[in-house]
Coordinates of N, CA and C and ligand atoms in Angstrom, one line a residue:
X1 N 128.4 69.0 105.8 CA 127.7 70.5 105.1 C 127.4 69.9 103.9
X2 N 126.0 70.3 103.4 CA 125.8 70.4 102.1 C 126.2 71.8 101.3
X3 N 126.3 71.7 100.3 CA 126.7 72.7 99.5 C 125.4 73.8 99.3
X4 N 125.6 75.1 99.1 CA 124.7 75.8 98.9 C 123.9 75.6 97.5
X5 N 122.8 75.9 97.6 CA 121.9 75.6 96.5 C 122.3 76.7 95.2
X6 N 122.4 76.5 93.8 CA 122.4 77.5 92.9 C 121.1 78.6 92.8
X7 N 121.1 79.5 92.5 CA 120.2 80.3 92.6 C 119.5 80.3 91.3
X8 N 117.9 80.3 91.2 CA 117.3 80.4 89.9 C 117.6 81.5 89.2
X9 N 117.3 81.5 88.0 CA 117.8 82.6 87.1 C 116.6 83.5 86.7
X10 N 116.4 84.9 86.9 CA 115.4 85.7 86.6 C 115.8 86.3 85.3
X11 N 114.8 86.3 84.6 CA 114.9 87.0 83.1 C 113.8 87.9 83.1
X12 N 113.8 89.1 82.8 CA 112.8 90.0 82.9 C 112.3 90.3 81.5
X13 N 111.0 90.0 81.4 CA 110.5 90.3 79.6 C 109.7 91.7 79.5
X14 N 109.3 92.1 80.6 CA 108.4 93.1 80.7 C 108.6 94.0 82.0
X15 N 109.0 95.2 81.9 CA 109.0 95.8 83.3 C 108.9 97.5 83.0
X16 N 107.3 97.5 83.0 CA 107.0 99.1 82.8 C 106.2 99.5 84.1
X17 N 105.5 100.7 84.0 CA 104.7 101.4 84.8 C 103.5 100.5 85.5
X18 N 103.1 99.4 84.6 CA 102.1 98.6 84.9 C 102.2 97.0 85.3
X19 N 103.2 96.5 84.5 CA 103.3 95.1 84.7 C 105.0 94.9 84.9
X20 N 105.2 93.6 85.4 CA 106.6 93.3 85.8 C 106.4 91.7 85.3
X21 N 107.0 91.3 84.2 CA 106.7 89.9 83.8 C 108.5 89.3 83.8
X22 N 108.6 88.4 84.8 CA 109.7 87.7 85.0 C 109.9 86.3 84.7
X23 N 110.6 85.5 84.0 CA 110.5 84.3 83.6 C 111.5 83.8 84.6
X24 N 111.3 82.8 85.4 CA 112.2 82.2 86.4 C 112.6 80.8 85.9
X25 N 114.0 80.7 85.7 CA 114.3 79.2 85.2 C 115.3 78.6 86.3
X26 N 115.1 77.7 86.7 CA 115.4 77.0 88.0 C 116.1 75.5 87.3
X27 N 117.4 75.6 87.5 CA 118.0 74.2 87.4 C 117.7 73.2 88.6
X28 N 117.9 71.8 88.5 CA 117.5 71.1 89.5 C 118.2 71.3 90.8
X29 N 117.2 71.5 92.0 CA 117.7 71.9 93.2 C 118.1 73.4 93.2
X30 N 117.7 74.2 92.3 CA 118.0 75.6 92.4 C 117.0 76.4 93.5
X31 N 117.2 77.5 93.9 CA 116.5 78.2 94.9 C 116.2 79.8 94.3
X32 N 115.0 80.3 94.9 CA 115.1 82.0 94.6 C 116.0 82.4 95.6
X33 N 116.2 82.0 96.8 CA 116.4 82.7 98.3 C 115.1 83.4 98.7
X34 N 114.9 83.5 100.1 CA 113.8 84.0 100.6 C 113.5 85.4 100.0
X35 N 112.2 85.8 100.0 CA 111.8 87.0 99.6 C 110.5 87.3 100.1
X36 N 110.0 88.5 99.9 CA 108.6 88.6 100.3 C 108.3 89.6 98.9
X37 N 107.0 89.4 98.7 CA 106.1 89.6 97.3 C 105.7 91.0 97.6
X38 N 106.1 92.3 96.8 CA 105.5 93.4 97.3 C 104.2 93.7 96.4
X39 N 103.8 92.8 95.5 CA 102.7 92.9 94.6 C 101.8 91.7 94.6
X40 N 100.7 91.9 94.2 CA 99.9 90.5 93.5 C 100.5 90.3 92.6
X41 N 100.4 88.7 92.2 CA 101.1 88.3 91.1 C 100.3 87.1 90.7
X42 N 100.7 86.6 89.4 CA 100.2 85.6 88.9 C 101.6 84.8 88.4
X43 N 101.4 83.4 88.4 CA 102.3 82.4 88.3 C 102.1 81.6 87.0
X44 N 102.6 81.5 85.9 CA 102.1 80.7 84.8 C 103.5 79.9 84.4
X45 N 103.1 78.3 85.1 CA 104.1 77.5 84.7 C 104.5 77.4 83.2
X46 N 105.7 77.5 82.9 CA 106.3 76.9 81.5 C 106.4 75.4 81.3
X47 N 106.5 74.8 82.5 CA 106.7 73.3 82.5 C 106.1 72.8 83.7
X48 N 106.1 71.6 83.7 CA 105.6 70.8 84.8 C 106.7 70.7 85.8
X49 N 106.4 70.5 87.0 CA 107.5 70.5 88.0 C 106.9 70.4 89.4
X50 N 107.9 70.3 90.1 CA 107.6 70.1 91.5 C 108.4 71.2 92.4
X51 N 107.8 72.1 93.3 CA 108.2 73.2 93.8 C 108.3 72.8 95.5
X52 N 109.7 72.9 95.8 CA 109.7 72.9 97.5 C 109.5 74.4 98.0
X53 N 108.5 74.4 98.9 CA 108.5 75.8 99.3 C 108.8 76.0 100.9
X54 N 109.9 76.8 101.3 CA 110.2 77.1 102.6 C 109.3 78.6 102.8
X55 N 108.4 78.1 104.1 CA 107.3 79.1 104.4 C 107.8 79.7 106.0
X56 N 107.4 80.7 106.4 CA 107.6 81.5 107.7 C 107.3 80.3 108.8
X57 N 107.9 80.2 109.9 CA 107.5 79.6 111.2 C 108.0 77.9 110.7
X58 N 108.9 77.9 109.8 CA 109.6 76.8 109.6 C 108.7 75.6 108.6
X59 N 107.7 76.1 108.0 CA 106.9 75.3 107.1 C 107.9 74.7 105.9
X60 N 107.6 73.5 105.6 CA 108.1 72.8 104.4 C 107.1 72.3 103.5
X61 N 106.7 72.6 102.4 CA 106.0 71.6 101.6 C 106.1 71.8 100.3
X62 N 105.6 70.9 99.5 CA 105.8 71.0 98.2 C 104.4 71.3 97.4
X63 N 104.8 71.8 96.0 CA 103.6 72.4 95.3 C 103.9 71.9 93.8
X64 N 102.7 71.0 93.2 CA 102.8 70.8 91.9 C 102.5 71.9 90.9
X65 N 103.5 72.0 89.9 CA 103.3 72.9 88.8 C 102.7 72.1 87.6
X66 N 101.9 72.6 86.8 CA 101.2 72.2 85.6 C 101.4 73.1 84.7
X67 N 102.5 72.6 83.5 CA 102.3 73.6 82.5 C 101.2 74.2 82.1
X68 N 101.3 75.5 81.9 CA 100.1 76.5 81.4 C 99.1 76.5 82.3
X69 N 99.0 76.1 83.5 CA 98.1 76.2 84.6 C 98.2 77.5 85.4
X70 N 97.6 78.3 85.6 CA 98.2 79.6 86.4 C 97.5 79.5 87.6
X71 N 98.2 80.2 88.5 CA 97.5 80.3 89.8 C 97.9 81.7 90.3
X72 N 97.1 82.6 91.2 CA 97.5 83.8 91.8 C 97.5 83.9 93.2
X73 N 98.5 84.6 93.7 CA 98.7 85.1 95.0 C 98.5 86.3 95.2
X74 N 98.5 86.9 96.5 CA 98.3 88.1 96.9 C 99.5 88.9 97.6
X75 N 99.9 90.1 97.4 CA 101.0 90.8 98.2 C 101.3 90.4 99.4
X76 N 102.7 90.1 99.8 CA 102.9 89.9 101.4 C 103.3 88.4 101.5
X77 N 103.2 87.6 100.1 CA 103.7 86.0 100.4 C 105.2 86.1 100.6
X78 N 105.7 85.5 101.8 CA 107.0 85.2 102.1 C 107.7 83.9 102.0
X79 N 108.6 83.6 101.1 CA 109.0 82.3 101.2 C 110.3 82.1 100.3
X80 N 111.0 80.8 100.4 CA 112.0 80.5 99.5 C 111.3 79.3 98.5
X81 N 111.6 79.4 97.3 CA 110.9 78.6 96.4 C 112.1 77.8 95.8
X82 N 112.2 76.4 95.9 CA 113.3 75.3 95.4 C 112.6 74.5 94.3
X83 N 113.4 74.3 93.5 CA 113.1 73.1 92.4 C 113.3 71.9 93.0
X84 N 112.2 71.3 93.4 CA 112.4 70.0 94.2 C 112.0 68.6 93.4
X85 N 111.9 69.1 92.0 CA 111.9 67.8 91.1 C 113.1 67.5 90.7
X86 N 112.9 66.4 89.6 CA 114.3 65.8 89.0 C 114.6 66.5 87.9
X87 N 114.0 67.3 87.4 CA 114.6 68.2 86.2 C 114.3 69.6 86.1
X88 N 115.1 70.2 85.3 CA 115.0 71.9 85.3 C 113.2 72.1 85.0
X89 N 113.0 73.3 85.8 CA 111.4 74.0 85.6 C 111.8 75.5 85.2
X90 N 110.6 76.2 85.0 CA 110.4 77.5 84.7 C 109.1 78.0 84.7
X91 N 108.7 79.1 85.2 CA 107.5 80.0 85.2 C 107.6 81.3 84.8
X92 N 106.5 81.8 84.5 CA 106.3 83.3 84.3 C 105.8 83.9 85.6
X93 N 106.4 84.8 86.4 CA 105.8 85.6 87.4 C 105.1 86.9 86.9
X94 N 104.2 86.9 86.8 CA 103.5 88.5 86.4 C 103.3 89.3 87.7
X95 N 103.8 90.3 87.5 CA 103.4 91.0 89.0 C 102.6 92.4 88.3
X96 N 101.6 92.7 89.2 CA 100.9 94.0 88.9 C 101.4 95.0 89.9
X97 N 102.2 95.8 89.1 CA 103.1 96.9 89.9 C 102.4 98.3 89.7
X98 N 101.3 98.4 89.2 CA 100.7 99.9 89.3 C 100.3 100.3 90.5
X99 N 100.2 99.2 91.4 CA 99.8 100.0 92.8 C 101.0 100.8 93.2
X100 N 102.4 100.7 92.7 CA 103.3 101.8 93.1 C 102.7 103.2 92.9
X101 N 102.1 103.3 91.5 CA 101.9 104.7 91.1 C 100.8 105.0 92.2
X102 N 100.0 104.2 92.6 CA 98.6 104.5 93.3 C 99.4 105.1 94.6
X103 N 100.4 104.2 95.4 CA 101.0 104.8 96.4 C 101.6 105.9 96.3
X104 N 102.5 106.4 95.4 CA 102.9 107.4 95.2 C 101.8 108.7 95.1
X105 N 101.0 108.3 94.3 CA 99.5 109.4 94.1 C 99.0 109.6 95.5
X106 N 98.8 108.6 96.6 CA 98.4 108.6 97.6 C 99.1 109.5 98.9
X107 N 100.5 109.3 98.7 CA 101.4 110.1 99.5 C 101.3 111.5 98.8
X108 N 101.1 111.8 97.7 CA 101.1 113.2 97.3 C 99.9 113.7 98.0
X109 N 98.8 112.9 97.9 CA 97.3 113.6 98.7 C 97.7 113.9 100.3
X110 N 98.4 112.9 100.9 CA 98.7 113.1 102.3 C 99.4 114.3 102.8
X111 N 100.5 114.4 101.8 CA 101.4 115.8 101.8 C 100.6 117.0 101.7
X112 N 99.9 117.0 100.3 CA 98.9 118.1 100.2 C 98.3 118.4 101.5
X113 N 97.6 117.4 101.8 CA 96.7 117.8 103.1 C 97.7 118.6 104.3
X114 N 98.7 117.9 104.4 CA 99.7 118.3 105.5 C 100.0 119.8 105.3
X115 N 100.1 120.1 103.9 CA 100.4 121.3 103.7 C 99.6 122.2 104.0
X116 N 98.3 122.0 103.7 CA 97.0 122.9 103.8 C 97.0 123.5 105.5
X117 N 97.4 122.2 106.1 CA 97.4 122.6 107.8 C 98.6 123.2 108.0
X118 N 99.5 122.9 107.3 CA 101.0 124.0 107.8 C 100.8 125.3 107.1
X119 N 99.6 125.4 106.3 CA 99.6 127.0 105.8 C 101.0 127.0 104.8
X120 N 101.3 126.1 104.2 CA 102.5 126.4 103.4 C 102.4 126.4 102.1
X121 N 102.2 127.3 101.5 CA 102.0 127.2 100.1 C 103.1 126.8 99.0
X122 N 104.4 126.9 99.3 CA 105.4 126.5 98.7 C 105.1 124.6 98.5
X123 N 104.7 124.4 99.9 CA 104.6 122.7 99.9 C 103.4 122.2 99.3
X124 N 102.4 123.2 99.3 CA 101.2 123.0 98.2 C 101.5 122.8 96.9
X125 N 102.6 123.9 96.5 CA 102.8 123.9 95.1 C 103.7 122.8 94.6
X126 N 104.6 122.2 95.6 CA 105.3 121.3 95.6 C 104.5 119.9 95.0
X127 N 103.2 119.9 95.5 CA 102.4 118.6 95.0 C 101.5 118.9 93.9
X128 N 101.8 120.2 92.9 CA 101.1 120.4 91.9 C 101.9 119.9 90.8
X129 N 101.4 119.7 89.7 CA 102.0 119.4 88.2 C 102.4 120.7 87.7
X130 N 103.4 120.9 86.7 CA 103.8 121.9 86.2 C 102.6 122.5 85.4
X131 N 101.8 121.6 84.9 CA 100.5 122.1 84.3 C 99.4 121.7 85.1
X132 N 98.7 122.9 85.9 CA 97.9 122.5 86.9 C 96.7 123.4 86.9
X133 N 95.5 123.3 87.5 CA 94.7 124.0 87.7 C 93.8 123.4 89.0
X134 N 92.9 124.5 89.5 CA 92.0 124.3 90.8 C 90.5 124.8 90.1
X135 N 89.9 123.9 90.4 CA 88.2 124.3 90.4 C 87.8 124.4 91.8
X136 N 87.4 125.6 92.4 CA 86.8 125.7 93.6 C 85.4 125.4 93.7
X137 N 85.0 125.4 94.9 CA 83.8 124.9 95.2 C 82.6 126.0 94.8
X138 N 83.0 127.1 94.9 CA 81.9 128.1 94.6 C 82.3 128.9 93.6
X139 N 81.5 129.4 92.6 CA 81.7 130.6 91.9 C 80.6 130.4 90.6
X140 N 80.6 131.2 89.7 CA 79.5 131.6 89.0 C 79.5 130.3 87.6
X141 N 80.4 129.6 87.5 CA 80.6 128.6 86.6 C 80.0 127.3 87.0
X142 N 79.5 126.4 86.3 CA 79.2 125.1 86.6 C 80.4 124.2 87.2
X143 N 81.8 124.5 87.1 CA 82.9 124.1 87.6 C 83.1 124.8 89.1
X144 N 82.3 125.7 89.4 CA 82.8 126.6 90.2 C 83.7 127.9 89.6
X145 N 84.7 128.1 90.4 CA 85.7 129.1 89.8 C 86.9 128.6 89.2
X146 N 87.4 128.6 88.1 CA 88.5 128.0 87.5 C 89.8 128.7 87.6
X147 N 90.7 128.2 88.3 CA 92.2 128.9 88.4 C 93.1 128.0 87.4
X148 N 93.5 128.4 86.4 CA 94.2 127.5 85.4 C 95.8 128.1 85.6
X149 N 96.9 127.3 85.7 CA 98.2 127.5 85.7 C 98.6 127.7 87.0
X150 N 99.9 127.4 87.2 CA 100.7 127.8 88.4 C 100.4 128.9 89.2
X151 N 100.5 130.1 88.4 CA 100.5 131.5 88.7 C 99.0 131.5 89.7
X152 N 98.0 131.3 88.7 CA 96.8 131.3 89.5 C 96.2 130.4 90.5
X153 N 96.7 129.3 90.1 CA 96.7 128.3 91.4 C 97.2 128.8 92.8
X154 N 98.4 129.2 92.6 CA 99.2 129.7 93.9 C 98.4 130.8 94.6
X155 N 97.9 131.7 93.6 CA 97.1 133.0 94.2 C 96.1 132.6 94.7
X156 N 95.2 131.6 94.2 CA 94.1 131.2 94.8 C 94.3 130.5 96.2
X157 N 95.2 129.8 96.2 CA 95.5 129.2 97.6 C 96.2 130.1 98.5
X158 N 96.9 131.1 98.1 CA 97.2 132.1 98.9 C 95.9 133.0 99.8
X159 N 95.1 133.3 98.8 CA 93.8 133.8 99.1 C 93.0 133.2 100.3
X160 N 92.9 131.8 99.9 CA 92.5 130.9 101.2 C 92.6 131.3 102.2
X161 N 94.4 131.1 102.4 CA 94.9 131.3 103.9 C 94.5 133.1 104.2
X162 N 94.5 133.6 103.2 CA 94.3 135.1 103.7 C 93.0 135.4 104.2
X163 N 91.9 134.7 103.3 CA 90.3 134.7 103.7 C 90.0 134.0 105.2
X164 N 90.8 132.8 105.7 CA 90.6 132.0 106.6 C 91.7 132.1 107.6
X165 N 92.2 133.2 108.5 CA 93.3 133.2 109.2 C 93.5 132.0 110.4
X166 N 92.3 131.3 110.5 CA 92.3 130.1 111.1 C 91.6 128.9 110.3
X167 N 92.4 128.0 110.2 CA 91.6 126.8 109.1 C 92.2 125.4 109.5
X168 N 91.9 124.3 109.5 CA 92.0 123.2 109.9 C 91.3 122.2 108.8
X169 N 92.1 121.4 108.2 CA 91.4 120.3 107.5 C 91.6 118.9 108.3
X170 N 90.5 118.5 108.7 CA 90.5 117.3 109.9 C 89.6 116.2 108.9
X171 N 89.7 115.1 109.9 CA 89.0 113.8 109.6 C 89.4 113.5 108.4
X172 N 90.8 113.6 107.6 CA 90.9 113.3 106.1 C 91.1 111.9 105.9
X173 N 90.7 111.6 104.9 CA 91.2 110.1 104.2 C 91.2 110.3 102.8
X174 N 92.1 109.6 102.1 CA 92.6 109.8 100.7 C 92.5 108.5 99.9
X175 N 92.1 108.4 98.9 CA 91.8 107.0 98.1 C 92.5 107.5 96.7
X176 N 93.0 106.5 96.1 CA 93.5 106.9 94.6 C 93.0 105.4 94.0
X177 N 92.4 105.9 92.6 CA 92.1 104.5 91.8 C 92.3 105.1 90.5
X178 N 93.3 104.4 90.0 CA 93.7 104.8 88.4 C 94.2 106.1 88.4
X179 N 93.5 107.1 87.5 CA 93.9 108.4 87.2 C 93.3 109.2 88.3
X180 N 92.3 108.9 88.9 CA 91.4 109.8 89.9 C 91.8 109.6 91.3
X181 N 92.1 110.6 92.1 CA 92.2 110.8 93.6 C 91.0 111.5 94.3
X182 N 90.5 111.0 95.5 CA 89.7 111.8 96.3 C 90.2 112.0 97.6
X183 N 90.0 112.9 98.0 CA 90.3 113.3 99.6 C 89.0 113.8 100.2
X184 N 88.8 113.1 101.4 CA 87.6 113.6 102.3 C 88.1 114.3 103.2
X185 N 87.4 115.3 103.7 CA 87.9 116.2 104.9 C 86.7 116.9 105.7
X186 N 86.9 117.3 106.7 CA 86.0 118.3 107.3 C 86.9 119.8 107.8
X187 N 86.5 120.8 107.0 CA 87.2 121.9 107.0 C 86.6 122.6 108.5
X188 N 87.1 123.1 109.1 CA 86.9 124.1 110.3 C 87.7 125.3 110.4
X189 N 87.2 126.3 110.0 CA 87.9 127.4 109.9 C 87.0 128.8 110.6
X190 N 87.8 129.8 110.8 CA 87.2 131.1 111.1 C 87.7 132.3 109.9
X191 N 86.8 132.8 109.4 CA 87.1 133.9 108.6 C 87.7 135.4 109.1
X192 N 88.0 136.2 108.2 CA 88.6 137.3 108.8 C 87.5 138.0 109.5
X193 N 86.1 137.9 109.1 CA 85.1 138.6 109.8 C 84.7 137.8 111.3
X194 N 85.4 136.8 111.6 CA 85.1 136.0 112.8 C 84.0 135.0 112.5
X195 N 83.7 134.9 111.4 CA 82.5 133.8 111.0 C 83.1 132.4 110.9
X196 N 82.3 131.4 111.6 CA 82.8 130.1 111.7 C 82.3 129.4 110.6
X197 N 83.3 128.4 109.9 CA 82.8 127.6 109.1 C 83.1 126.2 109.5
X198 N 82.3 125.2 109.5 CA 82.2 123.7 109.8 C 81.7 123.0 108.7
X199 N 82.3 122.3 107.7 CA 81.7 122.0 106.8 C 82.5 120.5 106.3
X200 N 81.7 119.5 105.9 CA 82.5 118.5 105.4 C 82.7 118.7 103.7
X201 N 83.6 118.2 103.1 CA 83.9 118.3 101.7 C 84.6 117.3 101.2
X202 N 84.8 117.3 99.8 CA 86.1 116.5 99.3 C 86.7 117.1 98.1
X203 N 87.8 116.7 97.7 CA 88.3 117.2 96.4 C 88.4 116.0 95.4
X204 N 88.3 116.2 94.4 CA 88.5 115.0 93.3 C 89.7 115.5 92.7
X205 N 90.7 114.7 92.4 CA 92.1 115.0 91.9 C 92.1 114.3 90.6
X206 N 93.1 114.8 89.5 CA 93.7 114.3 88.5 C 95.0 114.2 88.4
X207 N 95.7 113.4 88.0 CA 97.3 113.6 88.1 C 98.0 113.6 86.8
X208 N 99.3 114.2 87.0 CA 100.1 113.9 86.1 C 101.3 113.4 86.5
X209 N 101.6 112.2 86.4 CA 102.6 111.3 87.3 C 102.1 111.4 88.5
X210 N 103.0 111.5 89.5 CA 102.7 111.6 91.1 C 102.1 112.8 91.4
X211 N 102.0 113.9 90.7 CA 101.9 115.4 91.2 C 100.1 115.3 90.7
X212 N 99.5 116.4 91.2 CA 98.1 116.8 90.9 C 98.1 117.8 89.8
X213 N 97.3 117.6 89.0 CA 97.0 118.2 87.7 C 95.8 119.1 87.9
X214 N 94.8 118.5 88.7 CA 93.7 119.2 88.8 C 93.0 118.8 90.4
X215 N 92.8 120.0 90.9 CA 92.1 119.8 92.4 C 90.7 120.5 92.2
X216 N 89.8 119.6 92.1 CA 88.5 119.6 92.0 C 87.8 119.6 93.2
X217 N 86.9 120.9 93.9 CA 86.7 120.8 95.4 C 85.3 121.0 95.2
X218 N 84.7 120.3 96.1 CA 83.2 120.3 96.5 C 83.1 120.1 98.1
X219 N 82.0 121.1 98.3 CA 81.5 120.9 99.9 C 80.1 121.1 100.1
X220 N 79.7 120.5 101.4 CA 78.4 120.7 101.8 C 77.8 122.0 101.6
X221 N 76.8 122.5 101.2 CA 75.8 123.7 101.5 C 75.0 123.8 102.4
X222 N 75.6 124.1 103.8 CA 74.8 124.5 105.2 C 73.8 125.2 104.9
X223 N 72.6 125.0 105.1 CA 71.3 126.2 105.5 C 70.8 125.9 106.5
Ligands
NI1 NI1 107.9 84.1 95.4

């Protein structure tokens, strides 16, 4: 039996909402253990060295590190990394972690759409930030009609359900880039007078953390 390898030592230098920077220090023959990368990342070798890589499917290969020469990899890489050279080695791993925020924000948009289809005003407001606003697609102002603050927003959402006893938001898709979110949808509803509405539209969102600070609505003007 061979002795288990020592583990490489991670030293976290930066861990904020946008980056995680970890220095990995490997004694000779140390390993990271198997792991799956959850983010895109850049490796900056701090030393020359030789990595032994164990990869899915029993693949084993070596890769050379050159001090100061970086390389990038995408999320999803799965491997065990071993110091296969004859001397200690180290590198910086720079992970782009702000996709976490984007994922959480996108989850909020998916929950928000589900709440519209469930006609659940409490669930809608649970997606809205403490300081929030809604700019509707129609109104006298250039911005439509502006509802500022939770009470006004809640009242406008409630009024929407009153206006449309039947309503469905279909064919939805959601995207987040930085501070901006977009939800596309096709609204199919019947208002209290029995008038049918079938129109595509979108919301442009601004966020406060994971929650919606502004819902800015647009829809096609059918004629
Ligand atoms: Ni790795």
